[in-house]
PDB file of C-alpha atoms in Angstrom:
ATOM      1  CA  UNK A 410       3.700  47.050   8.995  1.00 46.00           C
ATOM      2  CA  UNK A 411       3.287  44.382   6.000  1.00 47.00           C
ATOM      3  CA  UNK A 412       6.945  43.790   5.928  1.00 50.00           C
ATOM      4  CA  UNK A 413       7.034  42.989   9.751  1.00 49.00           C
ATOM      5  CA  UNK A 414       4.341  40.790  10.044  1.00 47.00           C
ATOM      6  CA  UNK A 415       5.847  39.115   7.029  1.00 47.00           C
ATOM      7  CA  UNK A 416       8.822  38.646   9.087  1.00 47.00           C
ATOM      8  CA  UNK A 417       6.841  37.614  11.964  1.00 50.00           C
ATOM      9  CA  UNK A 418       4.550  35.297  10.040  1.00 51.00           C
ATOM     10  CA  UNK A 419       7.023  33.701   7.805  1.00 65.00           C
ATOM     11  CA  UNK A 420       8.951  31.393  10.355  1.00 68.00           C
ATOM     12  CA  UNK A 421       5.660  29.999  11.854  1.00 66.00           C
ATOM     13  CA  UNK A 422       4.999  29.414   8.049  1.00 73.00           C
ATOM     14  CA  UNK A 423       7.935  27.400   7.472  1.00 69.00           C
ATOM     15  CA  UNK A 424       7.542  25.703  10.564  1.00 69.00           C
ATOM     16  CA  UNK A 425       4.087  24.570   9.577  1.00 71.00           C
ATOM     17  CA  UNK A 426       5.312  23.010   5.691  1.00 70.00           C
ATOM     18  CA  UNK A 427       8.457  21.229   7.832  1.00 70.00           C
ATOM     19  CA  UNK A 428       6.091  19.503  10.478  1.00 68.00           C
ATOM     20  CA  UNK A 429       3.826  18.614   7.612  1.00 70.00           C
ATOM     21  CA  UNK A 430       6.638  17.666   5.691  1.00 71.00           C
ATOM     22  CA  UNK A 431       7.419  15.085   8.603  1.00 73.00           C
ATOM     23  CA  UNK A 432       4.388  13.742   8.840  1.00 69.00           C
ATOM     24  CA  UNK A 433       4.275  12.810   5.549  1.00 70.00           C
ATOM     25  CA  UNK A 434       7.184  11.351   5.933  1.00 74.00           C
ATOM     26  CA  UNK A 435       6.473   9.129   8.511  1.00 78.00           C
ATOM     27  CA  UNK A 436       3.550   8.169   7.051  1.00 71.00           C
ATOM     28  CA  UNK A 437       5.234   7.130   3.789  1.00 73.00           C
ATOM     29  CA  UNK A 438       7.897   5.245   6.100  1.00 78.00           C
ATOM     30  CA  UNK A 439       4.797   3.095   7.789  1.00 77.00           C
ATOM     31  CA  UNK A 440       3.372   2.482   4.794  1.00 76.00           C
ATOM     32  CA  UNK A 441       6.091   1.261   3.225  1.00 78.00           C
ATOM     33  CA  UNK A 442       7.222  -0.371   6.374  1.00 80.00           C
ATOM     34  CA  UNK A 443       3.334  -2.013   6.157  1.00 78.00           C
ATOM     35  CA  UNK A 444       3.799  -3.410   2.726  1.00 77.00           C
ATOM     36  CA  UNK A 445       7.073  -5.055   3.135  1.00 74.00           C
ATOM     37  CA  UNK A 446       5.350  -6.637   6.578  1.00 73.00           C
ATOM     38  CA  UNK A 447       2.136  -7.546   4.323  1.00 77.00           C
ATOM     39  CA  UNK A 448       4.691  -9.316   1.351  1.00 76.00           C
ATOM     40  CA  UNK A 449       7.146 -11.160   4.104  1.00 78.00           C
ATOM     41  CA  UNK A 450       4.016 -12.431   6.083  1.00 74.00           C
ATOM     42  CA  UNK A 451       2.145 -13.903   2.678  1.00 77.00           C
ATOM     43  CA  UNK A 452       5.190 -15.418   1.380  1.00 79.00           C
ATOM     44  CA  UNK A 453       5.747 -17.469   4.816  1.00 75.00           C
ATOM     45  CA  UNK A 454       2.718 -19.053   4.042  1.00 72.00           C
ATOM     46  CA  UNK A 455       4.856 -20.548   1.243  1.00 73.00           C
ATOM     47  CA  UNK A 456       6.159 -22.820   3.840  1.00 72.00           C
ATOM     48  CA  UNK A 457       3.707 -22.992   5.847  1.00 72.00           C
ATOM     49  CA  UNK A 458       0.620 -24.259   4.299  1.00 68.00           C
ATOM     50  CA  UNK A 459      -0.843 -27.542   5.012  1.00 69.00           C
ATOM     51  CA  UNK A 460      -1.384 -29.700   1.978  1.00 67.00           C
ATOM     52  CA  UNK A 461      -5.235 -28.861   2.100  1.00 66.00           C
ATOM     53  CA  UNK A 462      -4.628 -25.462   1.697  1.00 72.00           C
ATOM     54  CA  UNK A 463      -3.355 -25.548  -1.312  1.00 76.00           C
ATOM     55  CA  UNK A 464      -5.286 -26.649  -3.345  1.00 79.00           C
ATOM     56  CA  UNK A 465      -7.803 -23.477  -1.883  1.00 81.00           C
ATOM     57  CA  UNK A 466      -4.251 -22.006  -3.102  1.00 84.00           C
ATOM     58  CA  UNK A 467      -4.389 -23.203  -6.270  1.00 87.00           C
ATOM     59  CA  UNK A 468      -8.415 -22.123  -6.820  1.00 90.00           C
ATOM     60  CA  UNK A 469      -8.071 -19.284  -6.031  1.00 90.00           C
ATOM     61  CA  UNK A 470      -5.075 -18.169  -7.988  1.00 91.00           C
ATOM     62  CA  UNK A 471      -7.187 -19.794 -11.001  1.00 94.00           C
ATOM     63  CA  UNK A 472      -9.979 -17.658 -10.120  1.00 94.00           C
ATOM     64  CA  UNK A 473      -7.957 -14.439  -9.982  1.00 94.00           C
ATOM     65  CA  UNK A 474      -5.914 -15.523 -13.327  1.00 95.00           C
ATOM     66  CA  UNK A 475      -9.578 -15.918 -15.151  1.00 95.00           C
ATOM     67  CA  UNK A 476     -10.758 -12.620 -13.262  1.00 94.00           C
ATOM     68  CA  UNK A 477      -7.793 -10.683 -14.285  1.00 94.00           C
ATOM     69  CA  UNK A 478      -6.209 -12.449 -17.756  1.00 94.00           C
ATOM     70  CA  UNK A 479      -9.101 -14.536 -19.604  1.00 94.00           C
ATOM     71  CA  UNK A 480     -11.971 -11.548 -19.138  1.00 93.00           C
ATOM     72  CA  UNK A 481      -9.351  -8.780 -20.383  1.00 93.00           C
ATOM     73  CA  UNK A 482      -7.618 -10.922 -23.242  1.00 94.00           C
ATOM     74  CA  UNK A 483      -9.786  -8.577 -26.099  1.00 94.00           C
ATOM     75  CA  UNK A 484      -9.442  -5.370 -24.626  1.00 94.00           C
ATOM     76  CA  UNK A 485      -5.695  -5.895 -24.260  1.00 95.00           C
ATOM     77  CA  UNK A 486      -5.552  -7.356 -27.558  1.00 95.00           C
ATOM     78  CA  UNK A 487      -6.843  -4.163 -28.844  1.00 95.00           C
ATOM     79  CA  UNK A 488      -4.821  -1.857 -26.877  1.00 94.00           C
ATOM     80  CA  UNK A 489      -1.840  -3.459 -28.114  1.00 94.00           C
ATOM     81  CA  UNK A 490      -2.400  -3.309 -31.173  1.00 94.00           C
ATOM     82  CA  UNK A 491      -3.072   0.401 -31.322  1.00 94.00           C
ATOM     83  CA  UNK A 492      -0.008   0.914 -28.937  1.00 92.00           C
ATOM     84  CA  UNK A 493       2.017  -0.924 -31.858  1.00 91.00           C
ATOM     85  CA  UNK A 494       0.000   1.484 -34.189  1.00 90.00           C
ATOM     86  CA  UNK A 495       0.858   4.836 -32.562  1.00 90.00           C
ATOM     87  CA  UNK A 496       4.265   3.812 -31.743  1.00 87.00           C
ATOM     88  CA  UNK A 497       4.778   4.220 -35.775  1.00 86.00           C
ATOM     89  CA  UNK A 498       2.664   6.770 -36.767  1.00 85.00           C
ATOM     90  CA  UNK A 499       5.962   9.625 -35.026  1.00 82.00           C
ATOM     91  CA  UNK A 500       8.371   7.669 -36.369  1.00 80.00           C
ATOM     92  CA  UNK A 501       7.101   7.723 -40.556  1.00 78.00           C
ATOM     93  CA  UNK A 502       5.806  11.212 -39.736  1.00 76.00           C
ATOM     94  CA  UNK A 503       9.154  11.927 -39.096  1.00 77.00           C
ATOM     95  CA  UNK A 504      10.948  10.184 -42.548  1.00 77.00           C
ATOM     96  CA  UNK A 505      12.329   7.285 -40.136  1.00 72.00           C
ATOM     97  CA  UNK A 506      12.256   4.245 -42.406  1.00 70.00           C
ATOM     98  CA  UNK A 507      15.100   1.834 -41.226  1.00 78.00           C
ATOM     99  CA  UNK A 508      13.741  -1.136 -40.070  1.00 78.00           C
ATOM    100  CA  UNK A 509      16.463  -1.373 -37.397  1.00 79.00           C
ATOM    101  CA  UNK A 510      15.840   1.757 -36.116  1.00 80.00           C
ATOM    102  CA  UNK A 511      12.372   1.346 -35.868  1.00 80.00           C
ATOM    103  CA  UNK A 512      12.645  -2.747 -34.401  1.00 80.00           C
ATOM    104  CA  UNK A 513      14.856  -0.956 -31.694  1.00 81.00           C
ATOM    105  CA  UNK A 514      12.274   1.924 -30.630  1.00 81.00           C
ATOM    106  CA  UNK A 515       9.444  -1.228 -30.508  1.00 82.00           C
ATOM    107  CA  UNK A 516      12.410  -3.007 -28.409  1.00 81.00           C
ATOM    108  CA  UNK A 517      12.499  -0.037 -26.021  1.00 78.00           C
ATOM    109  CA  UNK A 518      10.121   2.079 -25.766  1.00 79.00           C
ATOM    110  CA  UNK A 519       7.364  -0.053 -26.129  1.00 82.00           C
ATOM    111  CA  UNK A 520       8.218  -4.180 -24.831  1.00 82.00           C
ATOM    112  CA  UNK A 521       9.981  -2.396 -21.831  1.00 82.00           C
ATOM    113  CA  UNK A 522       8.507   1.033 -21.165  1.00 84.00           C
ATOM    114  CA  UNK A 523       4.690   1.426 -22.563  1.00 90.00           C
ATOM    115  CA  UNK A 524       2.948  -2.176 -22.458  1.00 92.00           C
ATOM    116  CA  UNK A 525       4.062  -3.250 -19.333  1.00 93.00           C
ATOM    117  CA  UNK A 526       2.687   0.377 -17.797  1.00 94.00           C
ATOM    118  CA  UNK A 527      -0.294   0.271 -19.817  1.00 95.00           C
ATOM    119  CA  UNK A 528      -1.209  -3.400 -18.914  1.00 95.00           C
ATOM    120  CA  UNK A 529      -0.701  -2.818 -15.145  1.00 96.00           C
ATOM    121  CA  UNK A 530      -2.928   0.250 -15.050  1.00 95.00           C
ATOM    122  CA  UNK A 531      -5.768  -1.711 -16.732  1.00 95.00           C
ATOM    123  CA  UNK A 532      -5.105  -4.385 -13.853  1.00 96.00           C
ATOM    124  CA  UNK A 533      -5.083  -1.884 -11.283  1.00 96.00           C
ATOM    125  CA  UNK A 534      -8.474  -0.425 -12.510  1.00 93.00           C
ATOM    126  CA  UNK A 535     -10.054  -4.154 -13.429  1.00 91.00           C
ATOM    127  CA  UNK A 536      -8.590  -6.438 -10.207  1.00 93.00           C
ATOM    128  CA  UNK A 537      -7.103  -3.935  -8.088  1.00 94.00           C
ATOM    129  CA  UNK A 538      -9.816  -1.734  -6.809  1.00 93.00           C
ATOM    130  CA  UNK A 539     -11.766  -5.190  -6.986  1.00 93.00           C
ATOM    131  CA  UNK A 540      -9.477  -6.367  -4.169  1.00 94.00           C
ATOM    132  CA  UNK A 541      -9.399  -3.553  -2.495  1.00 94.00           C
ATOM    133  CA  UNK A 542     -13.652  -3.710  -2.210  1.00 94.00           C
ATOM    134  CA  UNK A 543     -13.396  -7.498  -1.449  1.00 93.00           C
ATOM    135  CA  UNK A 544     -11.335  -7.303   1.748  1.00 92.00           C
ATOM    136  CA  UNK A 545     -12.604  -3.949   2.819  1.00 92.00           C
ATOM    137  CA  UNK A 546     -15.418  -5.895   3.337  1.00 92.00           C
ATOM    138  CA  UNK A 547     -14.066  -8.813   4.894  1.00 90.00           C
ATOM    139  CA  UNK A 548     -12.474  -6.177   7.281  1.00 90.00           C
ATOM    140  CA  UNK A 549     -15.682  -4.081   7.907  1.00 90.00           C
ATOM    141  CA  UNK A 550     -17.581  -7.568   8.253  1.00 89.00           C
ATOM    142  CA  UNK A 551     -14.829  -8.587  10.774  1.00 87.00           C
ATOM    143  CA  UNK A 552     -14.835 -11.625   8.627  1.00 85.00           C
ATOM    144  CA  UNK A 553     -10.829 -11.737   9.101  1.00 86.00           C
ATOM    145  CA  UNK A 554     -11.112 -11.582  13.098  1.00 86.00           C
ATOM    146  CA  UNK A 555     -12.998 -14.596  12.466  1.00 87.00           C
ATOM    147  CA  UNK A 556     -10.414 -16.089  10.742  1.00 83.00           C
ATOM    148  CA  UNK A 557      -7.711 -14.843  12.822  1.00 83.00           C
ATOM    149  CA  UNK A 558     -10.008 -16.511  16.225  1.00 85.00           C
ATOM    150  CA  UNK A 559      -9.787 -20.250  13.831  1.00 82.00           C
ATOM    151  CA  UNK A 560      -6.265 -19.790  13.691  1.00 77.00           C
ATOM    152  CA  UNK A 561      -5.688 -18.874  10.305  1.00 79.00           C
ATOM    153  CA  UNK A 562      -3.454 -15.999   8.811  1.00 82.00           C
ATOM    154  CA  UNK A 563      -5.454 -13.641   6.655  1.00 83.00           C
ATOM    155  CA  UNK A 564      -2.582 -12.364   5.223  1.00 83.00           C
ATOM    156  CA  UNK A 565      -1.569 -15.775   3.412  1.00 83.00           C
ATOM    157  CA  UNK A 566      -4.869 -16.499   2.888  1.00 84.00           C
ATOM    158  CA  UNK A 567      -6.206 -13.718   1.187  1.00 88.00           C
ATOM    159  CA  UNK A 568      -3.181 -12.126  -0.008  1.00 89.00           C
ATOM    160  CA  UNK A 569      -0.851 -14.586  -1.413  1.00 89.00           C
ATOM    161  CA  UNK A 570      -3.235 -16.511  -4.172  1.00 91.00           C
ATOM    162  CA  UNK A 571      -3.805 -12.665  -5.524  1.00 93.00           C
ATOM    163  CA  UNK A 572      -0.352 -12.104  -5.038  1.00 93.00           C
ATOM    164  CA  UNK A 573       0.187 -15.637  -7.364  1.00 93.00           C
ATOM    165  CA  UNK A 574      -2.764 -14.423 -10.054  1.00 95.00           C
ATOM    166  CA  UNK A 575      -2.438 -10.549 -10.282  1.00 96.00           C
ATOM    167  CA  UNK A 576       1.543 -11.576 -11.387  1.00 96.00           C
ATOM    168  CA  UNK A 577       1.364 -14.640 -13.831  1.00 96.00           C
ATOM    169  CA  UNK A 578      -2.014 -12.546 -15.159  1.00 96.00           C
ATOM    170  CA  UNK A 579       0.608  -9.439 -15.386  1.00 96.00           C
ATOM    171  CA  UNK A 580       2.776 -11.955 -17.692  1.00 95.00           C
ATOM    172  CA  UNK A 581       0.424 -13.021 -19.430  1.00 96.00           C
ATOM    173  CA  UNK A 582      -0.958 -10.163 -20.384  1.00 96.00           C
ATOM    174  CA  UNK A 583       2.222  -8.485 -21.463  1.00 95.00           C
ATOM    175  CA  UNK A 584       3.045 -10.922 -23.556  1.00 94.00           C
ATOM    176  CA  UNK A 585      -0.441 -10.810 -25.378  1.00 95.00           C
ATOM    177  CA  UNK A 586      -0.317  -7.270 -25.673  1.00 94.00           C
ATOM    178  CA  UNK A 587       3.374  -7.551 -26.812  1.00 92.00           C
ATOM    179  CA  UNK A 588       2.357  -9.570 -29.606  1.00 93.00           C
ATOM    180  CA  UNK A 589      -0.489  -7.674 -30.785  1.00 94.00           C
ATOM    181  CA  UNK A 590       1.891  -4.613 -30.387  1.00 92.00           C
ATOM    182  CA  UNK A 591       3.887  -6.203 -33.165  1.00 92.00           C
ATOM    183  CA  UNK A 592       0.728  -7.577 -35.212  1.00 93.00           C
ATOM    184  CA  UNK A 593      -0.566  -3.821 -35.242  1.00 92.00           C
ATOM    185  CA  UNK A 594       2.946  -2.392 -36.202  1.00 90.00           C
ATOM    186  CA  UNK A 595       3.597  -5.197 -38.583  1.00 90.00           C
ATOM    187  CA  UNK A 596       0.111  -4.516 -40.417  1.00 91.00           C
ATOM    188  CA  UNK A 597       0.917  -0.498 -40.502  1.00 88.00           C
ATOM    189  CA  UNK A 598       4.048  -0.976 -41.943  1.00 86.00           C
ATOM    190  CA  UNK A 599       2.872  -3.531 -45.041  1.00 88.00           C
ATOM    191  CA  UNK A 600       0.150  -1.091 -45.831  1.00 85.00           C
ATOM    192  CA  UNK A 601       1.286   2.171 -45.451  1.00 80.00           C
ATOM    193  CA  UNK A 602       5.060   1.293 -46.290  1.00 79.00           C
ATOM    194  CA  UNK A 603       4.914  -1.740 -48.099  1.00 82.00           C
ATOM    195  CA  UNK A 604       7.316  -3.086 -45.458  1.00 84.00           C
ATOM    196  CA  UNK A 605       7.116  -7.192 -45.541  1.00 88.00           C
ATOM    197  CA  UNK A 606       5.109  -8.380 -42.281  1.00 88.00           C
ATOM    198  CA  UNK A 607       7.145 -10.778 -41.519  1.00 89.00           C
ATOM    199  CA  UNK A 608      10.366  -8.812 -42.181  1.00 88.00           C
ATOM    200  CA  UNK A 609       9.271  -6.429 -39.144  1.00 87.00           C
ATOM    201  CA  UNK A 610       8.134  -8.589 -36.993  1.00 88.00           C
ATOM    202  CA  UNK A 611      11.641 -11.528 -37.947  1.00 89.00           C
ATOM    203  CA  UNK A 612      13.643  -8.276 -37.105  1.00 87.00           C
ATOM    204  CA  UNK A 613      12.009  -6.635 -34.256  1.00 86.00           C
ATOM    205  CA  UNK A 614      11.776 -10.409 -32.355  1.00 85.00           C
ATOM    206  CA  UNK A 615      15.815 -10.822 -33.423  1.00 83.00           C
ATOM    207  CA  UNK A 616      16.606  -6.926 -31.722  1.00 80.00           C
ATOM    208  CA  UNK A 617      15.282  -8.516 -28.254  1.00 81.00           C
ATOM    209  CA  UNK A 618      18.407  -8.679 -25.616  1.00 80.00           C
ATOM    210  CA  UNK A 619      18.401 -11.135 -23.099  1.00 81.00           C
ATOM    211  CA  UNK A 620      18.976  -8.019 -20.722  1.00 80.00           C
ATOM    212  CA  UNK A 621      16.113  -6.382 -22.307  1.00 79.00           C
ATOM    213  CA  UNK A 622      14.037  -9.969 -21.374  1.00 83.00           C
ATOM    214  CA  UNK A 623      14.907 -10.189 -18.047  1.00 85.00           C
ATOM    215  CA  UNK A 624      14.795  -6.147 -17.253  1.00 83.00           C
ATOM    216  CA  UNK A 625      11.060  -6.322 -18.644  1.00 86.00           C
ATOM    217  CA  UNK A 626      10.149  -9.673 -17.093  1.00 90.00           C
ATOM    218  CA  UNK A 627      11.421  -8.308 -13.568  1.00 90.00           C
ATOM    219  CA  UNK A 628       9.482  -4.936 -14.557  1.00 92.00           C
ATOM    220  CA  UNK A 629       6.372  -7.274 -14.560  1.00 94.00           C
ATOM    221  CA  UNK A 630       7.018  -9.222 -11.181  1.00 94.00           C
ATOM    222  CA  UNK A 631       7.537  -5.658  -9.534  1.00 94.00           C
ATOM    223  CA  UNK A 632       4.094  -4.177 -11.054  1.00 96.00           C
ATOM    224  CA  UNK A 633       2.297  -7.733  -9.426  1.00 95.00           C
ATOM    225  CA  UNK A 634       3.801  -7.344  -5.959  1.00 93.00           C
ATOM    226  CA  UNK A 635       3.163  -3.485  -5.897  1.00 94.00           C
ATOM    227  CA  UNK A 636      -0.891  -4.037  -7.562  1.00 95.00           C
ATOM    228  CA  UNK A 637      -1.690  -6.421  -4.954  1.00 94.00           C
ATOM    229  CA  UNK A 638      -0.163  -5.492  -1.866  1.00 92.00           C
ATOM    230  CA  UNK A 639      -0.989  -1.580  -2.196  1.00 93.00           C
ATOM    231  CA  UNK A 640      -4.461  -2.430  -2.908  1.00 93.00           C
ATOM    232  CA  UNK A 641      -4.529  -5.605  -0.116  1.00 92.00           C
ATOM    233  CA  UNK A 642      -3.455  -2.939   2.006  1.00 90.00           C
ATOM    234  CA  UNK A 643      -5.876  -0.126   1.850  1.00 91.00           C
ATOM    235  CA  UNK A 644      -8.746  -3.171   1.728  1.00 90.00           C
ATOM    236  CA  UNK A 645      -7.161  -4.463   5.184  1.00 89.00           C
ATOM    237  CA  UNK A 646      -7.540  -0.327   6.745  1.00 87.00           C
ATOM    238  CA  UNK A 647     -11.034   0.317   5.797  1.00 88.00           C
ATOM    239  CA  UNK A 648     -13.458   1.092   9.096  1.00 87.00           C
ATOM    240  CA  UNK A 649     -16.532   1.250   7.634  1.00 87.00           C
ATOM    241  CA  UNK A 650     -18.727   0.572   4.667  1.00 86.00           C
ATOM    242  CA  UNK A 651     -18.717   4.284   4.054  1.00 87.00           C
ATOM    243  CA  UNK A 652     -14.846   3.833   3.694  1.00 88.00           C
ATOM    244  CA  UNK A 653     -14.431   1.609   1.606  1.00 90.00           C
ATOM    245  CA  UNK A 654     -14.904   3.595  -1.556  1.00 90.00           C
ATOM    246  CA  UNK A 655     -12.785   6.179   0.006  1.00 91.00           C
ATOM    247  CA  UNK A 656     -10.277   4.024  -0.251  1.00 91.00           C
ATOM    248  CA  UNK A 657     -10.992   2.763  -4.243  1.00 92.00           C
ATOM    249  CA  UNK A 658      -9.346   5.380  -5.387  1.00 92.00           C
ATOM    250  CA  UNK A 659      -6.739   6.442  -3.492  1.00 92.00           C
ATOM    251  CA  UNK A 660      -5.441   3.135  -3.990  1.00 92.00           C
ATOM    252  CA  UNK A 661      -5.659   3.455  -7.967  1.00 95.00           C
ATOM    253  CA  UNK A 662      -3.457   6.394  -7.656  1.00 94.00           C
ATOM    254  CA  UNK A 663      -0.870   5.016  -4.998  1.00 92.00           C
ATOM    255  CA  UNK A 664      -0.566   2.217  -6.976  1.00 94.00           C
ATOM    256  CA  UNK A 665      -0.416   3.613 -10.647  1.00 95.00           C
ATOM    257  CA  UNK A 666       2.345   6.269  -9.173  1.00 94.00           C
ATOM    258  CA  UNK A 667       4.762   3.268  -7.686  1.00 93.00           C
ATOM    259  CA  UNK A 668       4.223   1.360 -10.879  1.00 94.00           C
ATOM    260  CA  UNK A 669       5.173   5.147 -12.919  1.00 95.00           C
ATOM    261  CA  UNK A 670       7.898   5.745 -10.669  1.00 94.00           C
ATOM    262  CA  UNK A 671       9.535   1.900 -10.925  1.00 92.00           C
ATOM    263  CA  UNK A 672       9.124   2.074 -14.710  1.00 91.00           C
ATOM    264  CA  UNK A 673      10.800   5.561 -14.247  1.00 91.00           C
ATOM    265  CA  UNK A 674      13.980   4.134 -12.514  1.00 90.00           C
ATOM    266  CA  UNK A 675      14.481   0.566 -14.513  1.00 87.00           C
ATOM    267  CA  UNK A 676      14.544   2.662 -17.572  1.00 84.00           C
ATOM    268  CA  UNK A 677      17.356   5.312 -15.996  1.00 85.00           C
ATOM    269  CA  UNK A 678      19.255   2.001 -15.227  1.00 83.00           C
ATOM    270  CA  UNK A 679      19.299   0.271 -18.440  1.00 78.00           C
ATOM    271  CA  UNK A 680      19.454   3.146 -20.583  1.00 73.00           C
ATOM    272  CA  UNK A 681      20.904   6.070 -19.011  1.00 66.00           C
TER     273      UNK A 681
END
């Protein structure tokens, strides 16, 4: 009896996992279709603004740079210098004392692979859920129909001067925590291994490619456009005030898994 309604049950089983297999599908496919709508509409207002607007451009991008950049430079300061820190504490467990080894693994691992993922998951919890809040209450407030009714397009309004600050702040930051990635190394290395500072830190700037520049710089732009339109997104779909911090988190984790999975893939391009 068990073995036949096995049978029996089995196909209506597999039926079930393919038709929710499907619909996540096509949910994934509007979503994504959603985004790329949400990026091509913000960057018409490019050539569209008026010449008032932009200087409400250029405020607000200064707004979301000091939001985002100024307000996190310590933190980031600090978590790239213990990023630098840990990055050496395998490698002299481990007996590996060439400096041109260990310049290389800094080169890699961390400039291309750890900071920039590190520093975009601190703006994603900082600025990201912070947008997400701000226009999910615009959009519960119908505070966008309003500006939809005067003629304006929410989507270059709202979206594109966060688009503009979450990336240059994404720059900036990774720079700043680059540098205190090397500061923190550099110090490690003259104290526990009487390595000159700037020895390590001459040689680890001199390993930089210009591949390596532009594959980590390009890293950055992606993790800006991702942040802000994932979390612009989700704050455009709320319903309700009740939704809204629904939505805080399942746009963390959207966002934090893109900005895995493109770090994921640039690295299997460069170095596979």
């Amino acid at each position: 009896m068990s073995e036949t309604a096995t049978s029996q049950t089995s196909p209506a089983t597999s039926l079930k996992q393919l038709e929710a297999l499907g619909e996540w599908g096509i949910l994934a496919a509007r979503r994504t279709a959603d985004l790329f709508y949400l990026l091509a509409n913000a960057i018409a207002g490019i050539f569209t603004f008026r010449r008032g607007a932009w200087f409400y451009l250029r405020q607000l991008t200064l707004q979301q740079i000091y939001f985002t950049a100024v307000q996190s430079v310590l933190m980031v300061a600090f978590v790239g210098a213990a990023l630098g820190i840990l990055t050496m504490l395998p490698l002299y467990a481990f007996r590996v004392s060439e400096l041109d080894l260990l310049a290389r693994v800094m080169n890699v691992v961390l400039f291309h692979q750890v900071t920039p993922l590190v520093i975009a998951l601190v703006v994603i919890g900082r600025s990201g859920t912070a947008i997400t809040a701000e226009l999910g209450e615009l959009q519960v407030n119908q505070t966008i129909e309003t500006l939809i009714t005067q003629g304006i397009e929410p989507h270059q309004f709202l979206v594109l001067p966060r688009l503009f600050g979450i990336t240059l702040s994404l720059l900036l930051l990774t720079f700043w925590a680059n540098a205190a990635a090397v500061i923190g190394a550099g110090v490690f290395s003259m104290i526990y291994h009487e390595i000159p500072f700037a020895v390590f830190a001459l040689t680890t700037v001199e390993g930089l490619r210009s591949i390596d520049l532009l594959a980590g710089l390009s890293l950055v732009i992606l993790f800006g456009i991702i942040i802000t339109l994932v979390h612009a997104s989700f704050g455009f779909h709320a319903r309700s005030s009740l939704d809204i911090p629904r939505r805080l988190p399942q746009s963390f984790v959207i966002s934090s898994a893109l900005c895995v999975l493109m770090t994921v893939l640039v690295s299997a391009v460069l170095y596979a």
